[in-house]
CSV table of C-alpha atoms and ligand atoms in Angstrom, one decimal:
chain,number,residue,atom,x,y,z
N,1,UNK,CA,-6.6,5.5,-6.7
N,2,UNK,CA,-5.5,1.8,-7.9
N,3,UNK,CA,-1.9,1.1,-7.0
N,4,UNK,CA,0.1,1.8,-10.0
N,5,UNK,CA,2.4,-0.3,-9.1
N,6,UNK,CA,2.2,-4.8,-8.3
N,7,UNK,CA,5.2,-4.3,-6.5
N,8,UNK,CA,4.4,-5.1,-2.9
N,9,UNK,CA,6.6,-4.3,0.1
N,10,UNK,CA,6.8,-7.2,3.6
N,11,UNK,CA,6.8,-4.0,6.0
N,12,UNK,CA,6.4,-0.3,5.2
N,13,UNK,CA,7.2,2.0,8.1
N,14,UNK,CA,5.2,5.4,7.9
N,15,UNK,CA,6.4,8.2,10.4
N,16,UNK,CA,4.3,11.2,10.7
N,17,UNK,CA,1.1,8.9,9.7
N,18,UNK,CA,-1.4,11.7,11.9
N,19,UNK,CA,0.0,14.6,10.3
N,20,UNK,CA,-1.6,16.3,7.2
N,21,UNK,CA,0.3,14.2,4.5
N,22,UNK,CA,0.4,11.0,6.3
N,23,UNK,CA,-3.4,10.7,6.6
N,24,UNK,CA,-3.4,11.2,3.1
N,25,UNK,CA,-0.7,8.7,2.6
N,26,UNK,CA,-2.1,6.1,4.8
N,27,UNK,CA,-4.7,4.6,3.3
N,28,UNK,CA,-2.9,5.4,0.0
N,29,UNK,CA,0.4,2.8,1.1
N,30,UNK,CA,-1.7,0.0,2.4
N,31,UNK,CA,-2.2,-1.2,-1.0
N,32,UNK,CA,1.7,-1.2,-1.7
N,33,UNK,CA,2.3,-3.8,1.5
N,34,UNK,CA,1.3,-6.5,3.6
N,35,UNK,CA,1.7,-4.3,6.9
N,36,UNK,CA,1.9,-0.7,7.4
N,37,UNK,CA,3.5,-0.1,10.5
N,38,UNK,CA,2.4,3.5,11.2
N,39,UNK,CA,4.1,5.9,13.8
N,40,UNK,CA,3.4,9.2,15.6
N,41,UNK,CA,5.0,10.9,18.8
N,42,UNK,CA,1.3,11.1,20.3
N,43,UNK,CA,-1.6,8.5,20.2
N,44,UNK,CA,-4.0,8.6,17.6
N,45,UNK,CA,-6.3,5.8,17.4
N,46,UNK,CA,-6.2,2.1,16.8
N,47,UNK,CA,-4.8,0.2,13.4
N,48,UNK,CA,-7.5,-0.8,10.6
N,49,UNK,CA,-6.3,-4.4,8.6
N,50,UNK,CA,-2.9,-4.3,7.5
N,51,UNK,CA,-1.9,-1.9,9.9
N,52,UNK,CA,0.0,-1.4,13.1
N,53,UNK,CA,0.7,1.5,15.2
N,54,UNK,CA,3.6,1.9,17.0
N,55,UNK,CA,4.2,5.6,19.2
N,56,UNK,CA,7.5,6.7,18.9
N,57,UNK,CA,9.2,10.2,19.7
N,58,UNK,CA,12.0,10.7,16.6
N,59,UNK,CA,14.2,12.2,19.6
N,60,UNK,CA,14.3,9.0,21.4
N,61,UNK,CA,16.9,7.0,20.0
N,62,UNK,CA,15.7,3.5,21.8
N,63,UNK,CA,12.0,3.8,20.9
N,64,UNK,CA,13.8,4.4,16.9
N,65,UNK,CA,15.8,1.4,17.0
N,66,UNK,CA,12.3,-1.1,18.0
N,67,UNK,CA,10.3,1.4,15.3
N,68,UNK,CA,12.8,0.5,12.4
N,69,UNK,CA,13.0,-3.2,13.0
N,70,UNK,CA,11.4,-5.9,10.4
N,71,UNK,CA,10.8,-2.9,7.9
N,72,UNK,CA,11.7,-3.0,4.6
N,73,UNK,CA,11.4,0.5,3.6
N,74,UNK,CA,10.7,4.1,5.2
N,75,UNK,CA,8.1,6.8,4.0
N,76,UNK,CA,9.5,9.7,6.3
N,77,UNK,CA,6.7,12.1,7.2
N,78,UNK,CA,7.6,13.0,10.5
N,79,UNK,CA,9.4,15.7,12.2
N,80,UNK,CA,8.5,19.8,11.7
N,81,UNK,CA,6.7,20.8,9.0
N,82,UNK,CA,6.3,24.8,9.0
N,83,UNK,CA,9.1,26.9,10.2
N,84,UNK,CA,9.1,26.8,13.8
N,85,UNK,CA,11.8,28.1,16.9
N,86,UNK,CA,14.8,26.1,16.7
N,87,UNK,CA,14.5,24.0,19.8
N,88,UNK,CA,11.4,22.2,18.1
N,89,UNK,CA,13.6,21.4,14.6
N,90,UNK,CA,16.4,20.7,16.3
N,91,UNK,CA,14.7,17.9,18.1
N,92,UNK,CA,12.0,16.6,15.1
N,93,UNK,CA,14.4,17.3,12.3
N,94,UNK,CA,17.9,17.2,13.2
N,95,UNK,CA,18.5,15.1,16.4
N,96,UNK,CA,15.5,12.6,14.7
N,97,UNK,CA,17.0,12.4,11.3
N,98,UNK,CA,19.9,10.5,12.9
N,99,UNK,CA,17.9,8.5,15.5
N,100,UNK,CA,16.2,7.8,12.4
N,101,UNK,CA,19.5,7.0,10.0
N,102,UNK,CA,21.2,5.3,12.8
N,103,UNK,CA,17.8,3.1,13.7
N,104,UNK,CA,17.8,2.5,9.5
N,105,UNK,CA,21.3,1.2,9.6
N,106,UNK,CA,21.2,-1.1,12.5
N,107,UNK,CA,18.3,-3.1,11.1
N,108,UNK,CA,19.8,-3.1,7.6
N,109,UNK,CA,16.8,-1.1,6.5
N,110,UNK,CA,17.2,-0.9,1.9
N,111,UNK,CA,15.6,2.4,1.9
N,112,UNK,CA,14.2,5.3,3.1
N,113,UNK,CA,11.6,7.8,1.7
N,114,UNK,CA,12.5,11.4,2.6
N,115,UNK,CA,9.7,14.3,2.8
N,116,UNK,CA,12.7,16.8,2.3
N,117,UNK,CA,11.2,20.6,0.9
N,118,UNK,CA,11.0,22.9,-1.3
N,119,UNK,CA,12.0,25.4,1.6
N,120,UNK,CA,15.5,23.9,1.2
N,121,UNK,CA,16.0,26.2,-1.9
N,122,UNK,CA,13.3,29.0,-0.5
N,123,UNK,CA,15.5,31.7,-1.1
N,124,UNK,CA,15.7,31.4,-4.9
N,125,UNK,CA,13.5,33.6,-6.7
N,126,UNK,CA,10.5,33.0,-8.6
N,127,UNK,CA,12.4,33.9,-11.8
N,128,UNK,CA,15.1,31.5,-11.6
N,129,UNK,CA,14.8,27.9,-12.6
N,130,UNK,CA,16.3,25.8,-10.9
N,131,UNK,CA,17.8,21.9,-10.3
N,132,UNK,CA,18.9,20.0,-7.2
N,133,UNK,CA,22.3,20.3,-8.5
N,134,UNK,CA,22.5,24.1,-7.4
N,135,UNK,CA,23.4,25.3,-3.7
N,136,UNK,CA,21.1,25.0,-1.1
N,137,UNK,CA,19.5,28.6,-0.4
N,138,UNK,CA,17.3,27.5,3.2
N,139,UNK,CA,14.3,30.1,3.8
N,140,UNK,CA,14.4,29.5,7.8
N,141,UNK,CA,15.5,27.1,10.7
N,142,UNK,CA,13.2,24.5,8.6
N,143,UNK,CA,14.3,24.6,5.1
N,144,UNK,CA,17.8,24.6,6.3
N,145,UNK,CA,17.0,21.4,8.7
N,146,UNK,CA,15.7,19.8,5.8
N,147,UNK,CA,19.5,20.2,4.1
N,148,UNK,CA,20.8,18.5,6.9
N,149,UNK,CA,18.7,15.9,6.9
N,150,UNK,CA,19.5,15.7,2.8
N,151,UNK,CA,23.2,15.8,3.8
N,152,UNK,CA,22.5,12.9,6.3
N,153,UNK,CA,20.7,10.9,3.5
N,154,UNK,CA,24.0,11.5,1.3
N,155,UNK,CA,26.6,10.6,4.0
N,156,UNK,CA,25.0,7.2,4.4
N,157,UNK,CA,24.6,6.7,1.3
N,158,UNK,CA,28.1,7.3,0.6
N,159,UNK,CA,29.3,5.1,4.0
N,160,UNK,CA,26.7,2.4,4.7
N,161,UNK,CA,24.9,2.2,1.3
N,162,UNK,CA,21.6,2.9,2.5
N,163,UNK,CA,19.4,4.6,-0.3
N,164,UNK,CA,17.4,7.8,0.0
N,165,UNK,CA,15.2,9.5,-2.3
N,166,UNK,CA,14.8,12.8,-0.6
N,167,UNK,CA,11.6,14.6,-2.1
N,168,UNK,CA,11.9,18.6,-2.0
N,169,UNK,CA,8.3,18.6,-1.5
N,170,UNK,CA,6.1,21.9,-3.1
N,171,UNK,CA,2.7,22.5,-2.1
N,172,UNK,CA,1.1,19.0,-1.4
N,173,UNK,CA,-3.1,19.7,-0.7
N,174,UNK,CA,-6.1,19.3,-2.3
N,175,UNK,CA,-5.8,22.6,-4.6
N,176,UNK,CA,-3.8,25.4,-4.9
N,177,UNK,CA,-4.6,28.3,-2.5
N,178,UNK,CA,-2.7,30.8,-4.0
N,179,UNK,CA,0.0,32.1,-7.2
N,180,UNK,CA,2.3,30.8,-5.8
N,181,UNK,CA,0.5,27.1,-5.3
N,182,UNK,CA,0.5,27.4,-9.2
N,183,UNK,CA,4.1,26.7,-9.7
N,184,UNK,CA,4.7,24.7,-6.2
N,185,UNK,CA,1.3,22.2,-5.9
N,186,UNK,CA,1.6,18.5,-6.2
N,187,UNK,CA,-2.1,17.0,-6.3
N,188,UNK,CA,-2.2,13.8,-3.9
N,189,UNK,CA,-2.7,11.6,-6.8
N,190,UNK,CA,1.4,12.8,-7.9
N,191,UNK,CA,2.3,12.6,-4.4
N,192,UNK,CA,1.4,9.0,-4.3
N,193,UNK,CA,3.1,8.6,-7.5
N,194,UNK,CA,6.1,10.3,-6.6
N,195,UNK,CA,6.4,8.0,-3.6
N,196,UNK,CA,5.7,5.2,-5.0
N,197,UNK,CA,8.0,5.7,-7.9
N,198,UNK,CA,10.7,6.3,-5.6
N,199,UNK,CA,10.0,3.6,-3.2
N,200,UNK,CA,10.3,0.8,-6.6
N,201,UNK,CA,13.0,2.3,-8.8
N,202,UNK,CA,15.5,-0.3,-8.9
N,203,UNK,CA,18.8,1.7,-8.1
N,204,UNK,CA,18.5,5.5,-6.6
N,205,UNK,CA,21.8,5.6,-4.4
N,206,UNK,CA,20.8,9.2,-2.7
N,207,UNK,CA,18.2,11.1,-5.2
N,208,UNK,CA,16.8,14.2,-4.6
N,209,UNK,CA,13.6,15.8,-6.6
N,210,UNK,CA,11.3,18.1,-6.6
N,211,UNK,CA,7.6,16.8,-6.0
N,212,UNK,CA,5.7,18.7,-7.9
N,213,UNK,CA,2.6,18.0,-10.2
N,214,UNK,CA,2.8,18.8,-14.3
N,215,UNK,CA,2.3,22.3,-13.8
N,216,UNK,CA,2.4,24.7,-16.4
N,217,UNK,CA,4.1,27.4,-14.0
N,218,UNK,CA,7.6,25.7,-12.8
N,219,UNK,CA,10.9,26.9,-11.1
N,220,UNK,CA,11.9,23.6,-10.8
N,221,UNK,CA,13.9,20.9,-13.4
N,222,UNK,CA,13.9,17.2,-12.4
N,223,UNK,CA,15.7,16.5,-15.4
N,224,UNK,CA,18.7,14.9,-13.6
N,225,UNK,CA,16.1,12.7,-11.5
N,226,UNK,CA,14.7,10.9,-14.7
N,227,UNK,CA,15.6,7.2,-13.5
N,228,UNK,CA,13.2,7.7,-10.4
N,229,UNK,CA,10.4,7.4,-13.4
N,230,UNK,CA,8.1,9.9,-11.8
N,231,UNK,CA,5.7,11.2,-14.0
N,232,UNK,CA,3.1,13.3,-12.8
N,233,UNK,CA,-0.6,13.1,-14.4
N,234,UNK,CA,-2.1,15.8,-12.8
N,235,UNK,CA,-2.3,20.1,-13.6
N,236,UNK,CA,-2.3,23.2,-11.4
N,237,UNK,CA,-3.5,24.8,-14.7
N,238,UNK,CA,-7.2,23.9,-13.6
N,239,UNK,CA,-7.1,25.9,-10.8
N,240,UNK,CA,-5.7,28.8,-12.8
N,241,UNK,CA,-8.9,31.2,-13.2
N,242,UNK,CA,-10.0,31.1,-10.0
N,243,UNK,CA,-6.5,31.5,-8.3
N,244,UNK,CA,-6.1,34.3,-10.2
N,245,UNK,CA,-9.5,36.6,-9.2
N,246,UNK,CA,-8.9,36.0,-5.9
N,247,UNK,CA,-5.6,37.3,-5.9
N,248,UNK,CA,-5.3,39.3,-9.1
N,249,UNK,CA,-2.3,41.6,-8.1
N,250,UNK,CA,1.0,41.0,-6.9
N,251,UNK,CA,2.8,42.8,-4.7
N,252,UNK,CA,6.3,43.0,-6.8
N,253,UNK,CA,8.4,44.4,-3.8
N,254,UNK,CA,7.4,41.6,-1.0
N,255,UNK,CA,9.7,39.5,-0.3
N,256,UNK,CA,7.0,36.7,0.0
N,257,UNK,CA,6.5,37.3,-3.8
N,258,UNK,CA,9.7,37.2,-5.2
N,259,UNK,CA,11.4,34.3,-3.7
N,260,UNK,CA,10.2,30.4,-4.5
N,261,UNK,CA,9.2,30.1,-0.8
N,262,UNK,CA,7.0,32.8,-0.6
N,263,UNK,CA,5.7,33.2,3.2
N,264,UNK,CA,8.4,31.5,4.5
N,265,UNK,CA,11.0,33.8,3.6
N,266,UNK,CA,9.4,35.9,5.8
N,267,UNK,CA,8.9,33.7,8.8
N,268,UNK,CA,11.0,33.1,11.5
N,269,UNK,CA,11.6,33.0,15.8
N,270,UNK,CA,14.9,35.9,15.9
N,271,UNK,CA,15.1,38.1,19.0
S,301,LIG,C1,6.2,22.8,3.3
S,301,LIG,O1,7.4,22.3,3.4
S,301,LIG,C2,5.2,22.6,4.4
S,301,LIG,O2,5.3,21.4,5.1
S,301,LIG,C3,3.8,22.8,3.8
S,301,LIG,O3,2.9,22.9,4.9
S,301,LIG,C4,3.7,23.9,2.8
S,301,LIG,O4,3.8,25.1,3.5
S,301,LIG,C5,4.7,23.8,1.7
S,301,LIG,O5,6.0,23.6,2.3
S,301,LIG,C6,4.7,24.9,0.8
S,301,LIG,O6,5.8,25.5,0.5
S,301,LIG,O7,3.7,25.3,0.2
């Protein structure tokens, strides 16, 4: 896709850059800087032009501090992405968060990019609609790690004026695999929107949205999160017909139905 924005950056940092969405953001970001500093726990091949890699575990607070140096702003990718036992998320997404914050604040970093997610408000139903101004209602260890880190984002915000736009991410993948997907998919075009838009708004203190595309099906209202200027181009509704005969009836009493997280509710490491 063409940037849709001019706006160029010095130094992007990209954490997470092998995982699903940061290959897909990667070469997606390039055209928004004059180096992409990517960043992974474990190697995974050399920097193109533009780039540079630098290997960093989000638990180790030194290897943080040399990551966030001469950036200008964060795309946050990294950490645990599925719901996972705790000693994993506390490591990735609660112990990293504030390697991350604290690595943010020390080199005076403007602004940071937060894949936050839908899994934060997992637990409401799929007949409510709902804002980021209701209480949080985690589905799992993950959804309620991504609170924390939302809560981080707010607190230094509010103490050190560092700016956050945490994205409740839906369903970011090529299509939509299933109902659910309907309501929850954001097509990679929006995502790169939706990152972009909040990497450039002019003033976003701590924002938090749902990243979604324009679907037709939605639980979520970003009404509140107008200044961020994200407007998605892009339709689940496409998808619709063929969602819908391969999974023609739902089952009205699972759990994994009802609620707006679906599997996840279901998920979980308890003894
Ligand atoms: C997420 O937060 C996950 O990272 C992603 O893999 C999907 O499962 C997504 O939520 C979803 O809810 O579809």
């Amino acid at each position: 896709m063409d940037p849709v924005t001019p706006l160029r950056f010095r130094r992007l940092l990209l954490t997470g850059a092998a995982g699903n969405l940061g290959r897909e953001l990667r070469p997606r970001l390039r055209a928004y800087c004059d180096m992409l500093r990517l960043s992974h726990r474990s190697d995974f091949g050399p920097a193109g032009e533009g780039e540079e890699v630098m290997l960093a575990a989000l638990e180790d607070p030194q290897a943080m501090l040399a990551l966030l140096q001469d950036v200008d702003a964060v795309v946050h990718m990294g950490g645990v992405s599925t719901e996972q036992p705790w000693a994993p998320i506390l490591a990735g997404n609660i112990v990293g968060m504030v390697n991350l914050y604290e690595a943010a604040r020390k080199n005076k970093v403007k602004r940071v990019v937060f894949a936050s997610s839908n899994h934060v408000t997992g637990f409401y139903r799929q007949d409510q609609v709902i804002s980021p101004r209701d209480p949080v209602r985690p589905d799992g260890y993950y959804g309620l790690s991504k609170a924390f880190g939302e809560n981080l984002a707010q607190l230094y915000w509010d103490r050190h004026g560092l700016e956050t736009v945490s994205l409740r991410i839906g369903s970011s993948f090529t299509e939509p695999k299933d109902r659910r997907m309907l309501a929850t998919w954001m097509s990679y075009d929006d995502t790169e929107r939706l990152i972009v838009a909040a990497l450039t708004a002019p003033i976003v203190g701590h924002t938090v949205i749902y990243g979604m595309s324009d679907n037709k099906t939605t639980w979520w209202d970003n009404t509140g999160a107008r200044h961020i200027g994200y407007r998605p181009q892009d339709s689940s509704e496409r998808f619709r017909a063929a969602v819908e005969a391969r999974q023609p009836t739902i089952d009205g009493t699972d759990p994994a139905a009802i609620h707006q997280g679906g599997a996840f509710v279901r998920q979980g490491h308890y003894d």
